[in-house]
Coordinates of C-alpha atoms and ligand atoms in Angstrom, one line a residue:
M1 CA 0.0 0.0 0.0
N2 CA 1.3 3.5 -0.9
K3 CA 1.6 5.7 2.2
I4 CA 0.2 9.2 2.2
Q5 CA 2.9 11.8 1.8
M6 CA 3.4 15.0 3.7
K7 CA 5.1 18.2 2.7
T8 CA 5.8 20.2 6.0
P9 CA 6.6 18.5 9.2
L10 CA 4.3 18.5 12.2
V11 CA 5.8 19.7 15.5
E12 CA 5.5 16.6 17.7
M13 CA 5.7 17.3 21.4
D14 CA 6.0 14.0 23.4
G15 CA 4.9 13.8 27.0
D16 CA 4.6 11.8 30.1
E17 CA 3.3 8.7 31.9
M18 CA 0.2 6.8 30.5
T19 CA -0.3 9.3 27.7
R20 CA 3.3 8.8 26.6
I21 CA 2.7 5.1 26.4
L22 CA -0.6 5.7 24.3
W23 CA 1.2 8.2 22.1
A24 CA 3.7 5.6 20.9
E25 CA 0.9 3.0 20.4
I26 CA -1.2 5.4 18.4
K27 CA 1.7 6.2 16.1
K28 CA 2.6 2.6 15.6
E29 CA -1.0 1.2 15.1
L30 CA -2.9 4.1 13.5
L31 CA -0.5 6.5 11.9
E32 CA 2.7 5.1 10.6
P33 CA 1.1 2.2 8.6
F34 CA -0.9 4.7 6.6
V35 CA 1.1 8.0 6.5
D36 CA 4.7 8.7 5.7
L37 CA 4.7 10.6 9.0
K38 CA 6.9 13.8 8.8
T39 CA 7.4 15.3 12.3
E40 CA 10.0 17.4 14.0
Y41 CA 10.2 15.6 17.3
Y42 CA 10.5 17.3 20.7
D43 CA 10.6 15.3 23.9
L44 CA 8.7 17.2 26.5
G45 CA 8.8 14.2 28.9
L46 CA 9.7 15.6 32.3
K47 CA 13.1 13.9 32.4
H48 CA 14.2 15.6 29.1
R49 CA 12.8 18.9 30.1
D50 CA 15.0 18.7 33.3
E51 CA 18.0 17.6 31.2
T52 CA 17.6 20.6 28.9
N53 CA 16.7 23.1 31.7
D54 CA 13.3 23.3 30.0
Q55 CA 14.9 24.7 26.8
V56 CA 13.2 21.9 24.8
T57 CA 9.7 23.4 25.7
V58 CA 10.8 26.7 24.4
D59 CA 12.3 25.2 21.3
S60 CA 9.1 23.3 20.5
A61 CA 7.0 26.4 20.8
N62 CA 9.4 28.3 18.5
A63 CA 9.2 25.4 16.0
T64 CA 5.4 25.8 16.1
L65 CA 5.8 29.5 15.2
K66 CA 7.9 28.3 12.3
Y67 CA 5.8 25.4 10.9
G68 CA 2.3 26.5 12.1
V69 CA 0.9 23.1 13.4
A70 CA 1.9 21.1 16.6
V71 CA 0.5 18.1 18.3
K72 CA 1.1 17.7 22.0
C73 CA 1.0 14.8 24.4
A74 CA -0.1 15.5 28.0
T75 CA 2.7 16.5 30.3
I76 CA 3.4 16.6 34.0
T77 CA 3.3 20.1 35.6
P78 CA 5.8 19.5 38.4
N79 CA 4.9 20.1 42.0
A80 CA 7.0 19.4 45.2
Q81 CA 6.2 15.7 45.0
R82 CA 7.3 15.5 41.3
V83 CA 10.5 17.3 42.1
E84 CA 11.4 14.5 44.4
E85 CA 10.0 11.7 42.2
Y86 CA 12.1 12.8 39.3
S87 CA 15.0 14.4 41.2
L88 CA 14.5 17.6 39.3
K89 CA 16.9 20.5 39.3
E90 CA 14.0 22.9 39.6
M91 CA 10.2 23.0 39.8
W92 CA 9.8 23.7 36.0
K93 CA 6.8 25.8 34.9
S94 CA 3.8 24.3 33.2
P95 CA 4.7 23.5 29.6
N96 CA 1.3 24.6 28.5
G97 CA 1.9 28.0 30.2
T98 CA 5.3 28.3 28.5
I99 CA 4.0 27.4 25.1
R100 CA 1.0 29.7 25.5
A101 CA 3.2 32.6 26.5
I102 CA 5.3 32.2 23.3
L103 CA 2.3 31.6 20.9
D104 CA 0.1 34.1 22.7
G105 CA -3.1 32.1 22.1
T106 CA -6.5 31.1 23.1
V107 CA -7.6 27.7 24.1
F108 CA -10.6 26.1 22.4
R109 CA -12.2 23.0 24.0
A110 CA -14.8 20.7 22.4
P111 CA -16.4 17.4 23.4
I112 CA -16.3 14.4 21.2
Q113 CA -19.8 12.9 21.0
V114 CA -20.6 9.2 20.6
N115 CA -23.8 7.1 20.5
G116 CA -24.9 5.8 23.8
V117 CA -23.3 8.5 25.9
H118 CA -26.0 11.2 26.0
P119 CA -25.4 14.8 27.1
T120 CA -27.2 15.6 30.4
V121 CA -28.9 18.4 28.4
R122 CA -31.3 16.6 26.1
T123 CA -31.5 19.4 23.4
W124 CA -27.7 19.2 22.7
K125 CA -27.1 17.5 19.4
K126 CA -23.8 19.0 18.4
P127 CA -20.7 19.9 20.3
I128 CA -20.3 23.3 22.0
T129 CA -16.8 24.7 21.9
I130 CA -15.6 26.9 24.7
A131 CA -13.0 29.6 23.9
R132 CA -11.5 30.8 27.2
H133 CA -9.5 34.0 27.5
A134 CA -6.4 33.0 29.4
Y135 CA -5.1 36.3 30.7
G136 CA -5.8 38.5 33.7
D137 CA -9.0 39.3 35.6
V138 CA -9.3 37.5 38.9
Y139 CA -6.4 35.2 38.0
K140 CA -3.9 38.1 38.4
N141 CA -5.6 40.0 41.1
S142 CA -4.6 42.0 44.1
E143 CA -6.8 41.8 47.2
I144 CA -7.0 43.2 50.7
R145 CA -9.0 42.1 53.7
I146 CA -10.3 45.3 55.1
P147 CA -9.8 45.3 58.9
G148 CA -12.4 47.9 59.8
A149 CA -13.8 51.4 59.0
G150 CA -12.0 53.4 56.3
K151 CA -12.1 54.4 52.7
A152 CA -11.0 52.1 49.9
E153 CA -9.8 53.9 46.7
I154 CA -8.7 52.8 43.2
V155 CA -5.8 54.9 42.0
F156 CA -3.9 55.0 38.7
T157 CA -0.7 57.0 38.5
G158 CA 0.2 57.7 34.8
A159 CA 3.8 57.6 33.5
D160 CA 3.5 61.4 33.4
G161 CA 2.6 61.5 37.1
K162 CA -1.1 62.3 36.6
E163 CA -3.5 60.6 38.9
I164 CA -7.0 59.0 38.3
R165 CA -8.7 58.3 41.6
Q166 CA -12.1 56.8 42.5
T167 CA -13.7 55.7 45.7
I168 CA -14.5 52.0 45.8
F169 CA -16.3 52.1 49.1
D170 CA -16.5 53.9 52.4
F171 CA -16.2 51.0 54.9
K172 CA -18.0 51.4 58.2
G173 CA -16.7 47.9 59.3
P174 CA -14.6 45.0 58.1
G175 CA -14.8 43.6 54.6
V176 CA -12.8 42.8 51.5
V177 CA -11.6 44.5 48.4
Q178 CA -10.1 43.4 45.1
G179 CA -8.2 44.9 42.1
I180 CA -8.1 43.3 38.7
H181 CA -6.9 44.3 35.3
N182 CA -6.7 43.3 31.6
L183 CA -4.9 44.6 28.5
D184 CA -6.3 45.9 25.2
K185 CA -3.5 43.9 23.5
S186 CA -4.5 40.6 25.2
I187 CA -8.2 41.2 24.5
E188 CA -7.4 41.9 20.8
S189 CA -5.4 38.7 20.5
F190 CA -8.3 36.8 22.1
A191 CA -10.7 38.3 19.6
H192 CA -8.5 37.5 16.6
S193 CA -8.1 34.0 17.8
C194 CA -11.8 33.5 18.2
F195 CA -12.8 35.0 14.8
R196 CA -10.1 33.0 13.0
Y197 CA -11.1 29.8 14.7
A198 CA -14.8 30.3 13.9
L199 CA -13.8 30.7 10.2
S200 CA -11.6 27.7 10.3
I201 CA -14.3 25.4 11.6
R202 CA -17.2 27.3 10.0
Q203 CA -19.3 27.7 13.1
D204 CA -21.1 30.7 14.7
L205 CA -19.3 32.6 17.3
W206 CA -21.0 33.8 20.5
F207 CA -19.3 36.1 23.0
S208 CA -20.8 37.1 26.4
T209 CA -19.7 39.3 29.3
K210 CA -21.5 41.3 32.0
D211 CA -21.3 44.6 30.3
T212 CA -24.5 46.0 31.7
I213 CA -23.1 45.9 35.2
S214 CA -19.4 46.3 34.3
K215 CA -19.8 49.4 32.1
T216 CA -16.1 50.2 31.6
Y217 CA -14.3 46.9 32.1
D218 CA -16.5 44.3 30.5
H219 CA -17.7 46.9 28.0
R220 CA -14.1 47.3 26.8
F221 CA -14.1 43.5 25.8
K222 CA -17.4 44.0 24.0
D223 CA -16.1 47.1 22.1
I224 CA -12.9 45.5 21.1
F225 CA -14.6 42.4 19.7
A226 CA -17.1 44.6 17.8
E227 CA -14.4 46.9 16.3
I228 CA -12.2 43.9 15.2
Y229 CA -15.2 42.1 13.8
E230 CA -16.4 45.0 11.7
R231 CA -12.9 45.9 10.4
D232 CA -11.4 42.4 9.7
Y233 CA -13.8 39.6 9.7
K234 CA -17.4 40.7 8.8
E235 CA -17.0 40.0 5.1
A236 CA -15.4 36.6 5.6
F237 CA -18.1 35.6 8.1
E238 CA -20.8 36.6 5.6
K239 CA -19.0 34.7 2.9
A240 CA -18.7 31.6 5.1
G241 CA -22.4 31.9 6.1
I242 CA -21.7 32.2 9.8
T243 CA -22.5 34.9 12.3
Y244 CA -20.9 36.7 15.2
F245 CA -23.3 37.3 18.1
Y246 CA -22.8 39.2 21.3
T247 CA -25.0 38.8 24.3
L248 CA -25.1 39.3 28.1
I249 CA -23.6 36.3 30.0
D250 CA -27.0 35.5 31.7
D251 CA -28.8 35.4 28.4
A252 CA -25.9 33.3 26.9
V253 CA -26.3 30.7 29.7
A254 CA -30.1 30.4 29.0
R255 CA -29.6 30.2 25.3
V256 CA -26.8 27.6 25.6
V257 CA -29.0 25.3 27.6
R258 CA -31.9 25.6 25.1
S259 CA -29.6 25.3 22.1
E260 CA -28.8 22.3 19.8
G261 CA -25.1 23.1 20.1
G262 CA -22.7 23.5 17.2
F263 CA -21.2 26.9 17.9
I264 CA -18.2 28.5 19.7
W265 CA -18.8 30.3 23.0
A266 CA -16.1 32.8 23.8
C267 CA -15.8 33.6 27.5
K268 CA -13.8 35.8 29.8
N269 CA -11.2 34.0 31.9
Y270 CA -13.4 33.2 34.9
D271 CA -16.5 32.4 32.9
G272 CA -14.5 30.2 30.6
D273 CA -13.0 28.3 33.6
V274 CA -16.3 27.6 35.2
M275 CA -18.3 27.0 31.9
S276 CA -15.8 24.6 30.4
D277 CA -16.0 22.2 33.5
M278 CA -19.8 22.4 33.3
L279 CA -19.8 21.6 29.5
A280 CA -17.3 18.8 29.8
T281 CA -19.3 17.1 32.6
A282 CA -22.6 17.7 30.9
F283 CA -21.3 16.3 27.6
G284 CA -20.0 13.1 29.3
S285 CA -16.3 12.9 30.2
L286 CA -13.0 14.7 30.3
A287 CA -11.4 11.8 28.4
M288 CA -13.5 12.9 25.4
M289 CA -12.5 16.6 25.4
T290 CA -10.2 17.9 22.7
S291 CA -8.3 21.1 23.1
V292 CA -6.5 23.3 20.6
L293 CA -4.5 26.4 21.2
V294 CA -4.9 29.0 18.4
S295 CA -2.5 31.9 18.2
P296 CA -3.6 35.2 16.8
N297 CA -1.1 34.7 13.9
G298 CA -2.8 31.5 12.9
Q299 CA -0.6 28.8 14.6
F300 CA -2.4 25.7 15.9
E301 CA -1.4 23.3 18.7
Y302 CA -3.6 20.3 19.3
E303 CA -3.8 18.2 22.4
A304 CA -6.2 16.2 24.7
A305 CA -7.8 18.2 27.5
H306 CA -7.0 15.5 30.1
G307 CA -3.7 15.0 31.9
T308 CA -1.2 12.1 32.0
V309 CA -3.6 9.7 33.8
T310 CA -1.0 9.0 36.5
R311 CA -3.1 6.4 38.4
H312 CA -3.3 4.2 35.3
Y313 CA 0.4 4.7 34.7
Y314 CA 1.4 3.4 38.1
R315 CA -0.7 0.3 37.5
Y316 CA 0.9 -0.1 34.0
L317 CA 4.4 0.0 35.7
K318 CA 3.3 -2.8 38.0
G319 CA 2.5 -4.9 34.8
E320 CA -1.2 -4.5 35.2
E321 CA -3.5 -4.1 32.2
T322 CA -5.1 -0.6 31.8
S323 CA -8.1 0.6 30.0
T324 CA -7.1 4.2 29.4
N325 CA -9.1 6.1 26.9
P326 CA -6.9 7.3 23.9
V327 CA -9.7 9.1 22.0
A328 CA -8.9 12.7 22.8
T329 CA -5.2 12.0 21.9
I330 CA -6.2 10.3 18.6
F331 CA -8.3 13.4 17.9
A332 CA -5.3 15.7 18.7
W333 CA -3.4 13.9 15.9
S334 CA -6.3 13.9 13.5
G335 CA -6.9 17.6 14.1
A336 CA -3.2 18.4 13.5
L337 CA -3.1 16.2 10.3
Q338 CA -6.3 17.7 9.1
K339 CA -4.9 21.3 9.6
R340 CA -1.5 20.3 8.0
G341 CA -3.3 18.9 5.0
E342 CA -5.4 22.1 4.7
M343 CA -2.4 24.4 4.9
D344 CA -0.3 22.3 2.5
N345 CA -3.2 21.5 0.1
L346 CA -3.0 17.7 0.7
P347 CA -6.5 16.4 0.3
D348 CA -5.3 12.8 0.9
L349 CA -3.9 13.7 4.2
Q350 CA -7.2 15.5 5.1
A351 CA -9.2 12.4 4.0
F352 CA -7.0 10.2 6.2
A353 CA -7.7 12.4 9.2
D354 CA -11.4 12.1 8.6
R355 CA -11.2 8.3 8.2
L356 CA -9.2 8.1 11.4
E357 CA -11.9 10.0 13.3
K358 CA -14.6 7.9 11.7
A359 CA -12.9 4.6 12.5
T360 CA -12.6 5.7 16.2
L361 CA -16.2 6.7 16.5
D362 CA -17.4 3.6 14.6
T363 CA -15.6 1.4 17.0
I364 CA -17.3 3.1 20.0
N365 CA -20.7 3.1 18.1
D366 CA -20.1 -0.7 17.6
G367 CA -20.1 -1.0 21.4
I368 CA -16.4 -1.5 21.9
M369 CA -14.7 1.1 24.2
T370 CA -12.5 1.7 27.1
K371 CA -13.8 1.2 30.7
D372 CA -14.4 4.9 31.5
L373 CA -16.8 5.2 28.5
A374 CA -18.5 1.8 29.0
L375 CA -19.5 2.9 32.5
L376 CA -21.3 5.9 31.0
C377 CA -22.8 4.1 28.1
E378 CA -26.5 3.2 27.9
G379 CA -27.0 -0.2 26.3
G380 CA -24.6 -3.0 25.8
A381 CA -21.0 -1.9 25.8
K382 CA -17.9 -4.1 25.8
A383 CA -15.0 -2.7 27.9
V384 CA -11.6 -3.5 26.4
N385 CA -8.1 -2.5 27.3
S386 CA -6.3 0.3 25.5
K387 CA -4.4 -2.1 23.1
E388 CA -7.5 -4.0 22.1
F389 CA -9.3 -0.7 21.5
L390 CA -6.5 0.6 19.2
S391 CA -6.4 -2.6 17.3
E392 CA -10.2 -2.5 16.8
I393 CA -9.9 1.0 15.4
R394 CA -7.1 -0.2 13.1
K395 CA -9.3 -3.0 11.7
R396 CA -11.9 -0.4 10.8
L397 CA -9.3 2.0 9.4
E398 CA -8.2 -0.9 7.1
G399 CA -11.7 -1.5 6.2
N400 CA -11.7 -5.1 7.6
S401 CA -14.6 -4.8 10.0
Ligands
NAP501 P1 -5.8 13.4 34.7 O1 -4.5 12.8 34.2 O2 -6.7 14.0 33.6 O3 -6.6 12.2 35.3 C1 -7.6 12.3 36.3 C2 -8.5 11.1 36.4 O4 -9.5 11.2 35.3 C3 -7.7 9.8 36.1 O5 -7.2 9.2 37.3 C4 -8.8 8.9 35.5 O6 -9.8 8.5 36.5 C5 -9.6 9.9 34.7 N1 -9.1 10.1 33.3 C6 -8.5 11.2 32.7 N2 -8.2 10.9 31.4 C7 -8.5 9.7 31.2 C8 -8.4 8.8 30.1 N3 -7.9 9.3 28.9 N4 -8.9 7.5 30.2 C9 -9.4 7.1 31.3 N5 -9.6 7.8 32.4 C10 -9.1 9.1 32.4 O7 -5.6 14.5 35.8 P2 -4.6 14.5 37.1 O8 -4.6 13.1 37.7 O9 -5.1 15.6 37.9 O10 -3.2 14.9 36.6 C11 -2.2 13.9 36.2 C12 -0.9 14.7 35.7 O11 -1.3 15.3 34.5 C13 -0.4 15.8 36.6 O12 1.0 15.6 36.7 C14 -0.8 17.1 35.9 O13 0.2 18.0 36.0 C15 -0.9 16.6 34.5 N6 -1.8 17.4 33.6 C16 -1.4 17.7 32.3 C17 -2.3 18.4 31.5 C18 -1.8 18.7 30.1 O14 -0.7 18.4 29.8 N7 -2.6 19.4 29.3 C19 -3.6 18.7 31.9 C20 -4.0 18.3 33.1 C21 -3.2 17.6 34.0 P3 -9.6 7.0 37.2 O15 -8.3 7.0 37.8 O16 -10.8 7.1 38.2 O17 -9.8 6.0 36.1
MG502 MG1 -11.6 24.9 36.2

């Protein structure tokens, strides 16, 4: 059989623990037999990050700037216990944080839907993608516990020494106060990423804030989105037959629950944090969430939303069989191959990405799945281990089942 050829390499970011095991299996079973896989390989496994003083993470992000598309395995974000476990030189920062700082992007998360696992919300027929702004607001705040009576003020001292001052509250007794910020530049990047992503997957874009209450802060978000839409994207949206729609967050929540799905919901940092957990749970499971980082300059980095599944890895090390769900990691690969094919005009590669996703979904729809899904599935499901699951997908990919 002739393997499908690629032009430009994908940036391949290998990772840790159980997902690293699955990574190698997915390549061997589902990719390399069919595609003449061209990747530029970066080992982001914790050991190698430590050996390179985390330079490998920076290099992999720079390679993504160069080539445009990356696929990433889940990685350990070290804490004190990991520093000991791996005898690390330092408590290295979260790789995702480092990569995001270099690519300056927005993260889009979407559930993969299968027969038998029904969303808790009955009307949802298509996935809902959350786009979460990942800078500022309450995540970079400054707060004071007010001990007793006194005046709290908000003061801005300009570089020219000029002051802007406002009273927050005249306290008569104890309380709390909080200061938060955001940047036009970051909000602009967020907006560009959202509009570009909506065009790339041809879905409507919703954006919601609390601008009726927050008349300056949230309103700034609304205005920046509106200006950028009118100036840079309106025409392309109309051509693609999709819409941009702004509404108050309360109204958005009500509409989301009544909707059929099939759109992107852009949220401020806190709203996105809360709403993405709500959507993941309501759609079924974290093991079925895909995640893609889109930079404002049009680079794409695909990954699974879940972590390295440590508990399964420790069982694997003891020689026990595990039934870890590889679906989100497979979809990270198919997403990256699809995008590479689109950018390099390789219809065969795009068709392969589609077939890989279809073979994966067909396997589950035939009632064969990993344990986590079988537990959620209504109607007869056969729980298999990860290896068996991958080989069932391969059979369908080869057209033998
Ligand atoms: P996790 O790896 O997502 O796993 C949490 C639990 O969720 C697992 O123990 C498992 O439950 C279930 N689960 C998640 N993915 C699954 C899958 N594919 N198949 C079956 N079950 C799955 O989160 P964590 O345990 O909090 O974090 C582990 C490590 O991952 C940490 O070192 C963290 O730093 C890292 N992490 C990385 C990323 C990333 O790279 N994007 C994201 C999050 C966390 P049961 O054990 O009950 O089966
Ligand atoms: Mg959260």
